[in-house]
Amino acid sequence: MDTLLLSRLQFAAATIFHFLFVPLTLGLSILIAVMETKYVRTGDEEYKRMAKFWGKIFLINFAVGVVTGITLEFQFGTNWSRYSQYVGDIFGSLLAIEATAAFFLESTFLAVWALGWNRLSAKAHAVTIWLVAFASNLSAIWILIANSWMQHPVGFTLRNGRAELTDFLAVVTQPFAWHTIFHTLVGAYILSGMVVLGISAYHLLRKQHVSFFSRSFRTAAVFTFIFSVAAVVQGHAHGAEVAKVQPAKLAAMESLWETTQRAPQYLFLVPNEKEETNRLELGKLPGVLSLLAYHDMNATVKGLKDFPKEDRPPVTISFLAFRIMVGLGFLFLALGSWAFWKRKNPVDHPLMLKVLLLAIPLPYLALEAGWTLAEVGRQPWVVYGVMKTSDAVSPIAATQVGISLAAFVIVYSLLGLIAFYLMIQHARRGPQEEEASA
Amino acid sequence: MLPSIWFLLWGLLWAVYFMLDGFDLGLGILNPFVAKTEGDRRIVYNAVGPFWDGNEVWLIAAGGVTFAAFPTTYAILFSSLYSALMLVLFGLIVRGVAFEFRGKVDSPGWRRLWDAALFVGSFLPAFLLGVAFANIFAGIPIDEKGIYQGTLFTLLNPYGLLGGLLFLMLFLVHGALWLAHKTDGDLQQRAGATAKALWWILAAVAVAFLVATWYATRLYVNYLKNPLLFSIPIILIPVLTVGALFATRYFAGKAQWGKAWISSAVTIVSTTFFGVAGLYPNLLPSSLNPTYSLTIYNSSSSPLTLKIMLTVALIFVPTVIGYQSWTYRLFHPKITQEDLAYDEAY
C-alpha cells in the first residue's frame, strides 16, 4: 500500500473514532446546563444529582474527544503537508480560531465545573456549564466552517502557487457552511437526546430511581422531538444545497447514471458501479428526485456519466451512507414523537422503553453515515474542484504511516472499549447517594 | 512587519505551552518516585487535575497558529518530524485519559496501569519536544523542495538528545516545585528535596546545552549578525534565563515554593525565547543548504490572513490568560483531604 492510501485510512479511522465522542458533548452539555439551571431555579436537589450523573458520562466522553482531536489537527501537517501548504492560508486560520476562541473556553471551564461545586455559588457554577455548552458548540461551528470550505471553497484566489484568502466574511457566512452546521448540530442533539432517553429507559424498565429518570426522560424527550423534526426539514434544505454546489455528490448518493429530466426517485435500487448502471430499480416515483433536489418536478438532474470518470466519487458507499442516514432520520422522528407523546409517564410504556434502550447505537450509526457521505462523496477532491486528494498527501515514506496506522487502530480500539465500558458501567449503576451530599 | 509580529507570537505561544504543560508533564514523570502511598498519588493527580487540560490547549493553539501564520513551515516541519510527533501524540493520548480513567475502577492493578500510562505519556512529549526544538535550532536536512532527507534517528543526534534532556530537567524541576507548592508535610518535603537535587542536574545540563549550542547551531552567529537582536540576548540570556534559574534555587532553598515555581516558569519561557529569537528570521533552518531554510518571508500566510489572525489573537489570547489565571486562583489552596474525598476528584 502507498502513502496516500495509508494516510487516507489513517485519517478516516481517526476522524470516525473522534466523531464517536464529539456529538454527545454538543448536546449533553446543553441538557446538563438545563438540569442545573432547574436546580438553581427550584432548589430541588434531584436536579443537581441529575446534572452530576449525566456530567460523569460527559466527562469520560469529553476526555476521549479531546485527546483524539489533537491528533486530527496535527495530521494535516504530518500526513497532508501539500494540502496544508496549499490551503493553510484559509484552512489553518479557521483551526487556529477554533482553538483560541472556543476550545480554551470549553476545556478551562469544564474543569471548573467538574471540580468547583464547593468553590462557587450555585448560580456561578451553573454559568460554567453554560459556558462549556456554548464553547463546545462554537468549537464545532468553526470546525464545520473549515470543513465546508473544503466542500465548497469560496472567498479565495489562486496566487503565489496556493489558495489565498480574499474574503473572510464569505468563508464564514456562506450558506453551505451554515447548512452543514445546522445539520451536524441537529444530528448531535438527537444523538444526545436518544442516549439520555435510552439510559433512562434502562432504569425505568427496572423501576429504579423512577423520579430521577422520569425527569431526565422528560427533558430529553422534548429535546429529541424538537430536533428530530428539525432534522427532517433542515436535512431536505441541506440536500438541495448539495444538489446546487456538489452535483457529482448528488448523482452518486442517488446512483443516477444518466442525465435525466423529470428524474425519478426509487424506493429501492442496487447500484452497479462496474456496468455504470443500477442492477435493480423498484418503486419508481416519477419526477420526485427533480422535485427534492431543485423544487421542480421537471428539472434536469445531471447523471454520473456526464462527469469524467476520474471526477466521480465512489457510488455504492455514497449511496448506502445516504440511505442509512435518511432512513434513520425518519426513524428518530418516529421515536422522538413517541417519547414526546408519553413523556409524562414513560414508566408505564415498557415497549417504548425497550425500543429506546435498543436504539442507543442507531444515532451513532446515522451520524457516522452522514459524515461518510460528506467526505466520500467529495472525492476525488480534497478541496472540491480545487485540489485532488492524491495531490494533498505528504512526501513521506509509506512504512512510517503504516506503523502509525497500526498504532492508531490498536490504541484507539483499546481506548474505545475502555471508554464505552466505563460509561456503560456508570450508566447502569445509576445515581449514587454521595452525589446528593457532595 | 506582520510576519515579524507573528514570529514573536509564535514563539510566545510555544513558550507559554512549555511553561504550563511543563509542570504537569514533569509531575507525571515524577509521580512514581515522589508519591509513596495511594494517598500521595491521588494528591499528585489532583494537584494538576483542574489545570492539565486547559494547559494542553496551548499546544493546540501553538500548532494551530503555526498552521495559520506559517503554513509552509507547519507542513514541512510536521511531516519531517512524523514519527517523533506521532510518539508525542500517543503519549498525550494515554496521559490525558489516565486522569479520567484511573479512579473509575477500584483495583490496584488498574491504577498501576494508568500510573504507567501517565509516566510514559508525560515522558514522551517532555523529552521529544525538547529533541524537536533542539533540532529546529540546529536545522534539519530538508532539500530545496522541502522534503526531509532523514529519519527519526537523524533527530536523535547528540545535540537533539541534549535538548531532550534539557526540557526533561526543566519540566521535572517545574513539576516538583508545583507539588511542593500544593502540598504539606512529608510529600512537600520530598517534592522540595527532589526539586533542589534536580536543580543541580538542570544547571549542569543547561550549561552543557549553552556550550553545545555554540558548536551545533548558528544561534550565536545570528545574534552577532543582527545588532538589534544582539541587545536582546544581552538582557535575555544572562539576566532572565540564568537569573531566573538561580532565583529558582534561591527560593527553593528558602522553601518559598510559589516564588520558586514562578522563577522556574520564567526560566522556561526565557530559554524558549533564547532559542527562538536566535532563529530569526528563520523558522526552520535547513542543515543541507541555508538557502533551503524556511523563513518568515517564504513561508508565511497572506497579509490579509495575518491581519485577521492578529486581531483574533489580540482579543482572545489576553482573554484566555485572564480566565485561566482566575482558575489558578480559584484552585489556589493546597490539596486537602476534603479535596480528595470530593466526588469528582481524580
XYZ file of C-alpha atoms in Angstrom, chain B:
346
model
C 6.337 43.770 9.885
C 3.333 41.421 10.178
C 5.443 38.279 9.708
C 7.836 39.533 12.406
C 4.997 40.161 14.849
C 3.719 36.658 14.121
C 7.188 35.257 14.661
C 7.133 36.754 18.136
C 3.619 35.469 18.859
C 4.577 32.043 17.520
C 7.463 31.886 19.991
C 5.252 33.191 22.774
C 2.566 30.522 22.299
C 5.102 27.696 22.376
C 6.807 29.259 25.413
C 3.518 29.524 27.304
C 2.696 25.944 26.373
C 6.027 24.692 27.762
C 5.625 26.803 30.881
C 2.124 25.492 31.632
C 2.083 21.899 30.446
C 5.687 21.637 31.657
C 4.716 21.242 35.291
C 2.033 18.635 34.752
C 4.203 16.635 32.364
C 7.030 16.851 34.904
C 4.780 15.658 37.716
C 3.513 12.800 35.579
C 7.092 11.579 35.299
C 7.929 12.218 38.969
C 4.743 10.602 40.295
C 6.141 7.057 40.758
C 9.218 8.454 42.546
C 7.832 11.072 44.936
C 4.456 9.501 45.729
C 4.873 6.626 48.201
C 1.268 5.769 49.009
C -2.038 5.730 47.149
C -2.944 8.871 49.088
C 0.199 10.597 47.794
C -0.553 9.566 44.243
C -4.052 10.948 44.429
C -2.616 14.223 45.688
C -0.301 14.320 42.679
C -3.217 13.757 40.285
C -5.373 16.351 41.987
C -2.545 18.898 42.184
C -2.733 19.190 38.390
C -6.333 17.970 37.978
C -8.059 21.302 37.306
C -5.261 22.573 35.040
C -3.768 19.930 32.744
C -6.473 20.085 30.101
C -6.500 23.871 29.833
C -2.687 23.745 29.667
C -2.740 21.270 26.823
C -4.951 23.550 24.728
C -1.908 25.856 24.446
C -0.339 23.092 22.354
C -3.392 23.040 20.088
C -3.212 26.819 19.854
C 0.545 26.771 19.155
C 0.054 24.105 16.489
C -2.926 25.971 15.037
C -1.030 29.250 14.903
C 1.920 27.578 13.183
C -0.619 26.302 10.626
C -2.384 29.638 10.226
C 0.560 32.038 10.198
C 3.290 29.881 8.632
C 1.518 27.093 6.713
C 4.607 26.037 4.771
C 6.623 25.648 7.964
C 3.753 23.770 9.591
C 3.535 21.409 6.618
C 7.257 20.715 6.229
C 8.110 20.665 9.928
C 5.275 18.336 10.932
C 5.753 15.917 8.043
C 9.523 15.868 8.605
C 9.119 15.073 12.298
C 6.429 12.476 11.515
C 7.430 9.612 13.802
C 8.554 11.835 16.653
C 5.288 13.775 16.562
C 3.245 10.578 16.465
C 5.023 9.435 19.625
C 4.247 12.795 21.256
C 0.590 12.448 20.267
C 0.236 8.885 21.502
C 1.915 9.988 24.729
C -0.564 12.834 25.167
C -3.462 10.484 24.409
C -2.648 7.956 27.117
C -1.713 10.566 29.709
C -4.923 12.506 29.056
C -7.226 9.554 29.541
C -5.151 8.356 32.521
C -6.599 11.268 34.529
C -10.159 10.387 33.616
C -9.929 6.582 33.727
C -7.693 5.903 36.741
C -10.201 6.464 39.520
C -13.118 4.795 37.756
C -12.307 1.179 38.664
C -11.385 0.276 42.236
C -8.450 -2.061 41.686
C -4.721 -1.583 42.433
C -3.727 -3.214 39.123
C -5.965 -0.843 37.179
C -4.459 2.176 38.958
C -0.915 0.904 38.343
C -1.744 0.599 34.641
C -2.771 4.260 34.423
C 0.148 5.426 36.578
C 2.372 3.751 33.996
C 0.400 5.402 31.187
C 0.802 8.779 32.910
C 4.550 8.219 33.238
C 5.133 7.151 29.630
C 2.617 9.661 28.305
C 4.347 12.505 30.144
C 7.900 11.404 29.401
C 7.479 11.103 25.623
C 6.175 14.652 24.998
C 8.571 16.255 27.508
C 11.647 14.591 26.042
C 10.680 14.587 22.349
C 9.538 18.212 22.272
C 12.999 19.080 23.585
C 14.584 16.928 20.902
C 12.381 18.597 18.279
C 13.193 22.143 19.330
C 16.927 21.474 19.594
C 16.773 20.123 16.043
C 14.871 23.201 14.907
C 17.593 25.383 16.455
C 20.295 23.360 14.706
C 18.401 22.858 11.438
C 17.178 19.639 9.851
C 18.075 18.085 6.472
C 15.366 19.454 4.175
C 16.085 19.791 0.456
C 15.113 22.571 -1.943
C 11.616 21.091 -2.338
C 11.113 20.967 1.415
C 11.403 17.194 1.501
C 13.010 15.771 4.621
C 16.104 13.680 3.900
C 16.372 11.901 7.227
C 14.644 9.528 9.630
C 13.535 9.555 13.247
C 17.099 8.627 14.196
C 18.514 11.676 12.404
C 16.768 13.724 15.084
C 18.321 11.699 17.897
C 21.749 13.282 17.353
C 23.804 14.355 20.398
C 22.553 17.942 20.334
C 18.949 16.786 19.885
C 19.290 14.384 22.812
C 20.826 17.132 24.938
C 17.816 19.320 24.082
C 15.527 16.492 25.141
C 17.402 16.178 28.428
C 17.217 19.934 28.997
C 13.427 20.001 28.546
C 13.093 16.938 30.750
C 15.075 18.538 33.577
C 13.275 21.881 33.217
C 9.886 20.139 33.451
C 10.910 17.856 36.332
C 12.073 20.778 38.481
C 8.966 22.734 37.443
C 6.697 19.827 38.412
C 8.425 19.119 41.721
C 8.120 22.788 42.707
C 4.422 22.781 41.832
C 3.857 19.741 44.028
C 5.770 21.336 46.904
C 3.650 24.455 46.432
C 0.387 22.484 46.503
C 1.082 20.142 49.434
C 2.034 19.925 53.121
C 4.049 17.636 55.317
C 6.065 14.659 54.121
C 5.076 14.878 50.488
C 6.026 18.559 50.406
C 9.374 17.696 51.997
C 10.075 15.060 49.406
C 8.917 17.205 46.488
C 11.030 20.146 47.688
C 14.116 17.976 48.241
C 13.630 16.470 44.774
C 13.382 19.915 43.181
C 16.556 21.075 44.923
C 18.506 17.953 43.996
C 17.339 18.007 40.385
C 18.173 21.696 40.116
C 21.906 20.864 40.110
C 21.470 18.451 37.227
C 19.356 21.035 35.416
C 22.069 23.669 35.902
C 24.742 21.304 34.570
C 22.609 20.326 31.560
C 21.793 23.983 30.872
C 25.498 24.915 30.816
C 26.256 21.960 28.552
C 23.386 22.972 26.252
C 24.550 26.584 26.016
C 28.078 25.436 25.160
C 26.866 22.817 22.670
C 24.638 25.429 21.053
C 27.818 27.289 20.058
C 29.016 24.272 18.106
C 25.756 22.782 16.847
C 23.747 25.841 15.812
C 24.114 29.247 14.252
C 22.130 30.937 17.010
C 25.042 32.932 18.462
C 26.356 33.809 14.989
C 22.889 35.043 14.160
C 22.747 37.128 17.339
C 26.075 38.724 16.497
C 24.950 39.409 12.933
C 21.849 41.312 13.955
C 22.637 44.376 16.063
C 19.008 44.693 17.109
C 18.853 41.111 18.252
C 22.240 41.485 19.839
C 20.746 43.699 22.521
C 18.031 41.155 23.251
C 20.301 38.265 24.265
C 22.441 40.591 26.357
C 19.402 41.179 28.521
C 17.612 37.935 27.893
C 20.217 35.258 28.403
C 22.183 36.336 31.464
C 19.581 38.341 33.279
C 16.475 36.308 32.634
C 17.467 32.748 31.916
C 20.393 32.489 34.307
C 18.860 34.894 36.796
C 15.601 33.003 36.876
C 17.432 29.721 37.146
C 19.312 30.950 40.217
C 16.183 32.536 41.632
C 14.545 29.121 41.378
C 17.236 27.615 43.566
C 17.251 30.599 45.926
C 13.517 30.490 46.633
C 13.534 26.700 46.831
C 16.256 26.962 49.458
C 14.010 29.279 51.493
C 11.044 26.897 50.964
C 9.136 29.646 49.161
C 7.703 27.212 46.669
C 5.320 29.540 44.858
C 8.081 32.023 44.102
C 10.439 29.220 43.145
C 7.817 27.901 40.726
C 7.341 31.319 39.137
C 11.126 31.633 38.732
C 11.179 28.249 37.089
C 8.338 29.341 34.780
C 10.367 32.401 33.763
C 13.364 30.138 33.129
C 11.326 28.004 30.739
C 9.879 30.983 28.863
C 13.224 32.735 28.502
C 15.006 29.534 27.475
C 12.429 29.079 24.701
C 12.881 32.689 23.612
C 16.640 32.352 23.697
C 16.386 29.672 21.030
C 13.533 31.158 19.040
C 14.999 34.683 18.920
C 18.280 33.237 17.702
C 16.475 31.670 14.758
C 15.044 34.931 13.440
C 14.163 35.315 10.605
C 14.357 31.565 10.114
C 11.608 29.289 11.339
C 13.179 26.038 10.252
C 16.789 26.146 9.037
C 17.925 23.559 6.521
C 21.117 21.795 7.518
C 21.779 20.926 3.858
C 21.916 24.441 2.494
C 20.933 27.718 4.203
C 19.060 28.803 1.082
C 16.592 25.930 1.560
C 15.661 27.232 5.008
C 12.094 28.199 5.803
C 11.865 31.792 6.915
C 9.112 34.119 7.984
C 9.285 35.554 4.453
C 9.000 32.429 2.330
C 6.544 30.525 4.487
C 4.094 32.995 5.974
C 0.413 33.412 5.173
C -1.009 36.252 3.122
C -1.084 39.720 4.742
C -4.885 39.507 4.989
C -4.794 36.224 6.924
C -2.018 37.516 9.177
C -4.050 40.646 9.884
C -7.228 38.719 10.705
C -5.344 36.269 12.881
C -3.588 39.114 14.686
C -6.955 40.638 15.540
C -8.178 37.274 16.796
C -5.009 36.735 18.838
C -5.068 40.223 20.361
C -8.637 39.684 21.535
C -8.575 36.085 22.643
C -5.065 35.405 23.963
C -5.403 38.041 26.727
C -8.959 36.812 27.422
C -7.736 33.238 27.793
C -4.866 34.329 30.031
C -7.434 36.241 32.091
C -9.829 33.372 32.741
C -7.114 30.777 33.126
C -5.425 32.960 35.770
C -8.786 33.115 37.504
C -8.955 29.307 37.634
C -5.431 29.148 39.088
C -6.618 31.458 41.830
C -9.892 29.546 42.301
C -7.993 26.304 42.881
C -5.159 28.047 44.674
C -5.199 26.461 48.148
C -3.205 23.374 48.990
C -4.732 19.963 48.315
C -6.615 18.773 51.389
C -8.287 15.544 52.459
C -11.573 17.242 51.702
C -10.498 17.737 48.083
C -9.670 14.043 47.786
C -12.996 12.966 49.291
C -14.716 15.079 46.677
C -16.867 13.041 44.350
C -15.461 14.267 41.051
C -11.831 14.262 42.286
C -9.311 12.330 40.240
